[in-house]
XYZ file of C-alpha atoms in Angstrom:
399
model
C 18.994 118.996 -7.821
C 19.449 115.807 -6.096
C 22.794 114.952 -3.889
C 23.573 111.362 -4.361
C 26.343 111.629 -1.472
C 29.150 113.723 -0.503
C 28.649 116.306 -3.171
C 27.695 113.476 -5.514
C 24.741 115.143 -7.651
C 21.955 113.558 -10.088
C 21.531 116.108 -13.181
C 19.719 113.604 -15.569
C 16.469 113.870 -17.061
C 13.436 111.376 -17.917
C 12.134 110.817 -21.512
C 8.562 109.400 -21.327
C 7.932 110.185 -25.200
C 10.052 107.626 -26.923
C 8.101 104.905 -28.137
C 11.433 102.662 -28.667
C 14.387 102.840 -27.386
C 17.196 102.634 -30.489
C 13.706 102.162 -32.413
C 13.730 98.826 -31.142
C 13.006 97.681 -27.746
C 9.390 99.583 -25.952
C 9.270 101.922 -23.491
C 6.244 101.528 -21.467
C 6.978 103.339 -18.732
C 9.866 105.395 -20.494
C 13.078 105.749 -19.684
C 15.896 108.012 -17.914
C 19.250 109.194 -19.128
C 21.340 109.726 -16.514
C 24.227 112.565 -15.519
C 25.979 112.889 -12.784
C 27.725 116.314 -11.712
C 30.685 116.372 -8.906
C 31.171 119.248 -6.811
C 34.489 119.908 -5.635
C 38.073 122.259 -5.989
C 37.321 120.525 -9.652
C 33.908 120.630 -10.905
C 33.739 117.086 -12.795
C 30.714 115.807 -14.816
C 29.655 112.060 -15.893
C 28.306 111.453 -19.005
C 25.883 113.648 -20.690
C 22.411 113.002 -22.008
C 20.164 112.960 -24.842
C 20.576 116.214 -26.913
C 17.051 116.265 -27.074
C 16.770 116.932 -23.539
C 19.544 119.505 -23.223
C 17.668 122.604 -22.259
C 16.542 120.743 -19.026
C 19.936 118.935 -18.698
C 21.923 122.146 -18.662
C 19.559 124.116 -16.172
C 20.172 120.778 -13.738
C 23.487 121.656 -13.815
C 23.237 125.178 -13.904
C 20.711 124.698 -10.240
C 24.309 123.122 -9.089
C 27.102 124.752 -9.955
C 25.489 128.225 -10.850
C 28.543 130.099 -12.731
C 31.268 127.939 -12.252
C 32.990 126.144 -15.169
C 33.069 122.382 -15.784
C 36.478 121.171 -15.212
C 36.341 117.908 -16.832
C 33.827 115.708 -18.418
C 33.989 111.936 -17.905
C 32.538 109.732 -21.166
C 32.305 106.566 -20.064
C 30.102 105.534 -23.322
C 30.119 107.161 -26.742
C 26.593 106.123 -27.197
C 24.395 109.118 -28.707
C 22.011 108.705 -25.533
C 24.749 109.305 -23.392
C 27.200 111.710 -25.450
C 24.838 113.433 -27.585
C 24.999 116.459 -25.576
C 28.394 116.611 -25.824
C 28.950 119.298 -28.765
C 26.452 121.820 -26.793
C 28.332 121.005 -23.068
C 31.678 122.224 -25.386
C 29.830 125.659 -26.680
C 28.839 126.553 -22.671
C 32.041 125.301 -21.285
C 34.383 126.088 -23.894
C 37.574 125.006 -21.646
C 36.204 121.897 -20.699
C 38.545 118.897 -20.518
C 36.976 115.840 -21.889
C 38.541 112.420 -20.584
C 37.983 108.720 -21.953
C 40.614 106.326 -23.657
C 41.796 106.074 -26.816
C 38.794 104.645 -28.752
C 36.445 107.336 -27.056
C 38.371 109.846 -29.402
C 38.057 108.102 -32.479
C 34.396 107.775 -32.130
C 33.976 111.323 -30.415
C 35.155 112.694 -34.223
C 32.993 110.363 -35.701
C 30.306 111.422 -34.276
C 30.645 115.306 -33.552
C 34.282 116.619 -35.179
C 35.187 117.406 -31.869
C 39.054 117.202 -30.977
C 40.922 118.956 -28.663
C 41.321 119.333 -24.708
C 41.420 115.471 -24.294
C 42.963 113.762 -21.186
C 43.126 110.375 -22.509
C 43.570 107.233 -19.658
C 44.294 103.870 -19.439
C 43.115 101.229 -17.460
C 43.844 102.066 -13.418
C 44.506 105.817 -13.884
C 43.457 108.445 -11.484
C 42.671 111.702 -11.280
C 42.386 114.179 -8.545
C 39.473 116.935 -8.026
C 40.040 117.523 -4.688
C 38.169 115.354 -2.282
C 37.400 113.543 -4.604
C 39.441 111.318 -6.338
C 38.772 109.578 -9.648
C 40.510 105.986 -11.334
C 39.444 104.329 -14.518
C 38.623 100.995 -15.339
C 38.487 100.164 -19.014
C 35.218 97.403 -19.673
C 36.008 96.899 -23.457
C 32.895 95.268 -25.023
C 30.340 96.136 -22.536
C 29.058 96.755 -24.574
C 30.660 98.685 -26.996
C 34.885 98.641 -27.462
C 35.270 102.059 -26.374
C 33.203 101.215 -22.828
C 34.811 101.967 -19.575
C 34.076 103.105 -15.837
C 34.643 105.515 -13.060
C 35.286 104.584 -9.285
C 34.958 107.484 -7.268
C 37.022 108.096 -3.944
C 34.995 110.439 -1.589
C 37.042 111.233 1.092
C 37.928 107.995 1.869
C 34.317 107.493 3.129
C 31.884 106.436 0.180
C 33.045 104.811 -3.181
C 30.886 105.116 -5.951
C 30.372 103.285 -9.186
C 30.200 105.674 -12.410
C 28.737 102.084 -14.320
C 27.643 103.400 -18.045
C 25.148 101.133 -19.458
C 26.113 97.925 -16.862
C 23.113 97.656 -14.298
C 21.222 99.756 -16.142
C 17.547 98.960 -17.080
C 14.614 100.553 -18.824
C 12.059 102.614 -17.245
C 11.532 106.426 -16.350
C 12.300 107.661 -12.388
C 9.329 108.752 -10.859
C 10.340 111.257 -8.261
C 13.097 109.308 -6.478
C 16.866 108.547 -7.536
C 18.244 106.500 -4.889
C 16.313 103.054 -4.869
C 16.142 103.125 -1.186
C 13.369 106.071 -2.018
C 11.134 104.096 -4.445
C 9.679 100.712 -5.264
C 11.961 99.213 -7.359
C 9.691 96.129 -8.178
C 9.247 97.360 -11.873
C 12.813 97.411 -12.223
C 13.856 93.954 -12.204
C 12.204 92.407 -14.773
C 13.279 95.481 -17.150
C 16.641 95.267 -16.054
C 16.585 91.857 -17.514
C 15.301 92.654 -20.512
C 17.546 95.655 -20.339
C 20.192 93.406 -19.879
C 19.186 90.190 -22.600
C 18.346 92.826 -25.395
C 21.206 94.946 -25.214
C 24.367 93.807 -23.109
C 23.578 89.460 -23.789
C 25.642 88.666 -26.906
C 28.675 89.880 -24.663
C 28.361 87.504 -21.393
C 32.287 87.394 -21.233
C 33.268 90.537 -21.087
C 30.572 91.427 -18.648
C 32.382 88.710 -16.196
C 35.910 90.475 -16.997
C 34.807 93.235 -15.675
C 32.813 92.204 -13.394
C 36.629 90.562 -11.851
C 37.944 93.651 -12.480
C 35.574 95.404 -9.825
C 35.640 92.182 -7.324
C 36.998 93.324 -3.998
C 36.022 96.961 -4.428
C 33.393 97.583 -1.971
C 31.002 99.661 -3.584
C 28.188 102.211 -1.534
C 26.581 103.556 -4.656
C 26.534 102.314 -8.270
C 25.408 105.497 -10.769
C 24.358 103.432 -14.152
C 23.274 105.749 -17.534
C 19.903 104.515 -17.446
C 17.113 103.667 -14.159
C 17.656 103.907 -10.886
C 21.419 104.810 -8.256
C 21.856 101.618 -6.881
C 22.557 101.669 -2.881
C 20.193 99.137 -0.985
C 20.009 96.842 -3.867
C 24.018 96.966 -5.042
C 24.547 93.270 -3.787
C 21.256 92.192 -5.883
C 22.011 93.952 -9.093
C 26.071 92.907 -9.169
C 24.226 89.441 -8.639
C 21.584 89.874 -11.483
C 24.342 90.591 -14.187
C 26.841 87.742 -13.146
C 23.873 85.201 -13.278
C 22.947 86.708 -16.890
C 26.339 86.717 -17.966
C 26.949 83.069 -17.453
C 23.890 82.661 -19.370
C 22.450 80.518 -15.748
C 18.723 80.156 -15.698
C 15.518 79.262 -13.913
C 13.942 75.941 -13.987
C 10.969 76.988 -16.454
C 9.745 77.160 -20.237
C 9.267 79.592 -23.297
C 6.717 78.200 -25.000
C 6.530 80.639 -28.095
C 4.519 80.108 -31.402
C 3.096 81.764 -34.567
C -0.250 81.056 -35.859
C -2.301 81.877 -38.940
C -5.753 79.998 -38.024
C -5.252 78.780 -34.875
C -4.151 74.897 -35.681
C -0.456 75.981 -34.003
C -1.922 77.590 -31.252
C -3.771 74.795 -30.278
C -0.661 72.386 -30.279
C 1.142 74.967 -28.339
C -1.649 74.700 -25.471
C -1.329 71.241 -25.441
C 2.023 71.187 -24.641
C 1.914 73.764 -21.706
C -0.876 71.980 -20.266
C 1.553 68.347 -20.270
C 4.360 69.756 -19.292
C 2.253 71.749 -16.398
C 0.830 68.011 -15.490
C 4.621 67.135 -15.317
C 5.399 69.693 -12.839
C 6.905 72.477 -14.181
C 5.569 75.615 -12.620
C 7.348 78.859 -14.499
C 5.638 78.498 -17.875
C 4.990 81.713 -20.081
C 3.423 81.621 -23.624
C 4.041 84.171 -26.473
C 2.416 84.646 -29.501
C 5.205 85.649 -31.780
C 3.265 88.021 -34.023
C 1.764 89.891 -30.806
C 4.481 89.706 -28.154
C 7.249 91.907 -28.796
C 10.686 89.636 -29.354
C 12.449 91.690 -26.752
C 9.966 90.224 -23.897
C 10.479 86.459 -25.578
C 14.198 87.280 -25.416
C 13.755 88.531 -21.561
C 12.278 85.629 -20.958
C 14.850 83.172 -23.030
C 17.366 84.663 -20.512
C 15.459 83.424 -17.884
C 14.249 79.938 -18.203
C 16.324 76.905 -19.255
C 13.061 75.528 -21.493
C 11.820 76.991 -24.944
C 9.791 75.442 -26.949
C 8.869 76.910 -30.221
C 6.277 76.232 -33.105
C 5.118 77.953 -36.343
C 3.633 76.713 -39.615
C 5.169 76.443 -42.917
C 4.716 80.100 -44.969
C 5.625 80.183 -48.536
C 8.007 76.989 -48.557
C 9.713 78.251 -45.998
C 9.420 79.108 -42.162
C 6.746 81.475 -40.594
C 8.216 84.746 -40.793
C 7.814 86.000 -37.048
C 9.709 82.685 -36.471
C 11.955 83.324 -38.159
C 13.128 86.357 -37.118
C 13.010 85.794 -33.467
C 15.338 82.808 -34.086
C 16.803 85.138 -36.146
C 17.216 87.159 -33.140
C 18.157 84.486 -30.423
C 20.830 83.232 -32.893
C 22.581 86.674 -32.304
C 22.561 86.715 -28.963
C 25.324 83.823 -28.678
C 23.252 82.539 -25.977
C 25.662 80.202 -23.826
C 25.053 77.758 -21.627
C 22.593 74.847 -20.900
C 19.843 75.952 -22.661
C 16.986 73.219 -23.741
C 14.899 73.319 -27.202
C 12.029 71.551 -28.299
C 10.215 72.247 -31.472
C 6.786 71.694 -33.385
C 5.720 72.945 -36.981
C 2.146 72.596 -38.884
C 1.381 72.813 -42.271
C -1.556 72.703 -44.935
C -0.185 71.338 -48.259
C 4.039 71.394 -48.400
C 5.897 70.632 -44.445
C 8.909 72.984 -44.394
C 8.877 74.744 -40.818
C 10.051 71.929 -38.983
C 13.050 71.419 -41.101
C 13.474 75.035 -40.832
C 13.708 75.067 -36.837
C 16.140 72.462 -36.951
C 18.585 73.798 -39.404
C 18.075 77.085 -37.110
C 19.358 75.342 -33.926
C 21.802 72.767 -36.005
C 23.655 75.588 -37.726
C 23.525 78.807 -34.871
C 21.893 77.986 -31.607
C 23.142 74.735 -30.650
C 20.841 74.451 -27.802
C 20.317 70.669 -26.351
C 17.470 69.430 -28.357
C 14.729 67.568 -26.226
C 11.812 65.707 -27.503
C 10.632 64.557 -30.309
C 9.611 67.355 -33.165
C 6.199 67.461 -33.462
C 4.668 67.776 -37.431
C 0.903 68.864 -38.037
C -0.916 68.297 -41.047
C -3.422 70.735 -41.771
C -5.115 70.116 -37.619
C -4.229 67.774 -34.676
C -5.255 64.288 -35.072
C -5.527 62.123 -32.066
C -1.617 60.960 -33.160
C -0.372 64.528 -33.228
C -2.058 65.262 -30.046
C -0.521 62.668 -28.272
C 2.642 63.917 -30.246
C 2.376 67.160 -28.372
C 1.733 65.671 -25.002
C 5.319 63.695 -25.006
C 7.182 66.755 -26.241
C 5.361 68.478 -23.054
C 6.505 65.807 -20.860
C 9.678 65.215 -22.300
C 10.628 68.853 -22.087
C 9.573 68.933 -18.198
C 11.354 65.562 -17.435
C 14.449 67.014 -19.014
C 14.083 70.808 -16.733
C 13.527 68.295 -13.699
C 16.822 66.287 -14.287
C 14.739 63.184 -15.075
């Protein structure tokens, strides 16, 4: 197996079958679950994996420790893609001592019966395997209550970051562990998505813990899921305190559905004016092809969205729909912009609809004039489209 640092080892696996990840977000390129095993006086491992994987996961650890027992097991996250191998880790190790705080145990007996042998902590504990030395940091709501994390004391020499879910992202490790041994450029934007999908509708409690770990100085941050963070720690602590103030990029959503094309055709029209006005970062999703969690990615990202859908059975497109739907839950903070269009053949509704979406949950600044199609653009509706292009732009550009 893999050595992280001073008796620091990777024992996680891959899972390139999935199609989607809590049957929700894709996995193109798959993604890891991530273990870590410490090899001291105490024999101490992080988190667990996937029980689906645990005939590989427990001959990783096996390649390690050979015959020894597990000491202590460290749930950070009661997740089932993290815990799920829990039950089995408790029928090879029978005297295993499983730590996490008080809410870990309630869910662990939710979830598997299992009671017994618990060393339960509190927020700055410790806990001594040798060389190594262990203290808990409790990260309630990141993203679930029970959430916490594990500094690691190596000698004196390395600290390293036992993070859970936090800067985590999707994707499958090819080969390497550390990032310094791989190209991490198809990391980022998944991380983000990682990150706006999963972890957004709690941007506060990601910065209390993120002041909880400020000061520490950190050589190696061990997440659940991608990538051990040691060349890039500086960009990825970054990363997640941008996201969590909800702070964005100068640039626009421009996201639509369409049933003949008339929508799609006012959407263009706006990209191309508010291109003409200057703004660079543009992307354009068709909601009924795109999946939402890329549209949400991207939400995260720019300050703009524009959005635009015709009127379906009285009421709003239902693609629409849902993504606001979506976005609404999210709690998105911040200085986001929102400009809106709708089209219709016989009865206008989706128009309304967009604006009793962002009156009543988003509450993003509205920009623009609304745009409303009959049937096809018209000359007027075409110019319509143009100002909400340029109005949008002038607004990203502080005019």
């Amino acid at each position: 197996m893999i050595e992280i640092t001073s008796n620091i080892f990777y024992v996680g696996v891959n899972d390139r079958n999935k199609n989607l990840f809590e049957g929700l977000w894709p996995l193109p390129n798959g993604v890891s679950y991530n273990s870590y095993l410490i090899d001291d006086e105490k024999v101490c491992l992080i988190d667990t994996v996937e029980v689906d994987f645990f005939v590989p996961y427990i001959k990783n650890i096996q390649e390690v420790i050979g015959d020894r027992p597990i000491d202590y097991l460290v749930i950070n996250h009661m997740e089932p893609d993290h815990s799920g191998s829990l039950a089995l880790i408790k029928k090879y190790y029978p005297d295993v001592k499983i730590i996490g705080n008080k809410k870990t145990f309630g869910m662990m007996q939710g979830f598997y019966g299992i009671d017994g042998d618990q060393v339960e902590v509190k927020n700055g504990d410790t806990l001594e395997l040798g060389s190594h030395t262990l203290s808990f940091v409790l990260t309630p709501m990141v993203h679930w209550p029970e959430t916490m994390v594990t500094l690691c004391d190596c000698k004196g020499e390395k600290n390293v970051l036992f993070s859970g879910d936090a800067f985590g992202c999707f994707g499958a490790l090819n080969g390497g562990i550390v990032d310094a041994e791989i190209n991490c450029d198809t990391f980022w934007l998944e991380m983000v998505r990682y990150y706006s999908n999963i972890v957004g509708k709690y941007g506060t409690p990601v910065q209390n813990a993120l002041k909880k770990l400020a000061g520490v100085k950190l050589d190696y941050i061990c997440a659940t899921h991608g990538p051990v963070w040691h060349e890039y720690i500086e960009k990825v602590i970054g990363m997640y305190d941008q996201m969590s103030r909800y702070e964005t990029e100068e640039g626009l959503v421009i996201c639509y559905g369409t049933m003949y094309g008339n929508t799609e055709r006012a959407a263009e029209v706006i990209a191309r004016a508010a291109s003409q006005a200057g703004v660079k970062n543009i992307v354009m999703y068709n909601v009924s092809k795109t999946h939402h969690s890329y549209i949400i990615r991207d939400v995260f990202r720019y300050r703009g969205l524009i959005v635009g859908a015709p009127t379906y059975n009285t009421g709003l497109y239902h693609e629409m729909d849902v993504l606001l739907s979506e976005l609404a839950g999210k709690d998105i903070k911040g200085n986001h912009l929102l400009g809106w269009f709708g089209s219709f053949g016989w009865a206008s509704k989706a128009v309304a609809e967009i604006q009793k979406w962002n009156d009543e949950r988003l509450h993003f600044e509205a920009v623009g004039e609304p745009v409303e199609i009959k049937q096809s653009l018209t000359a007027e509706t075409f110019a319509q489209c143009e100002a909400l292009g340029r109005a949008m732009a002038a607004r990203l550009k502080g005019e």
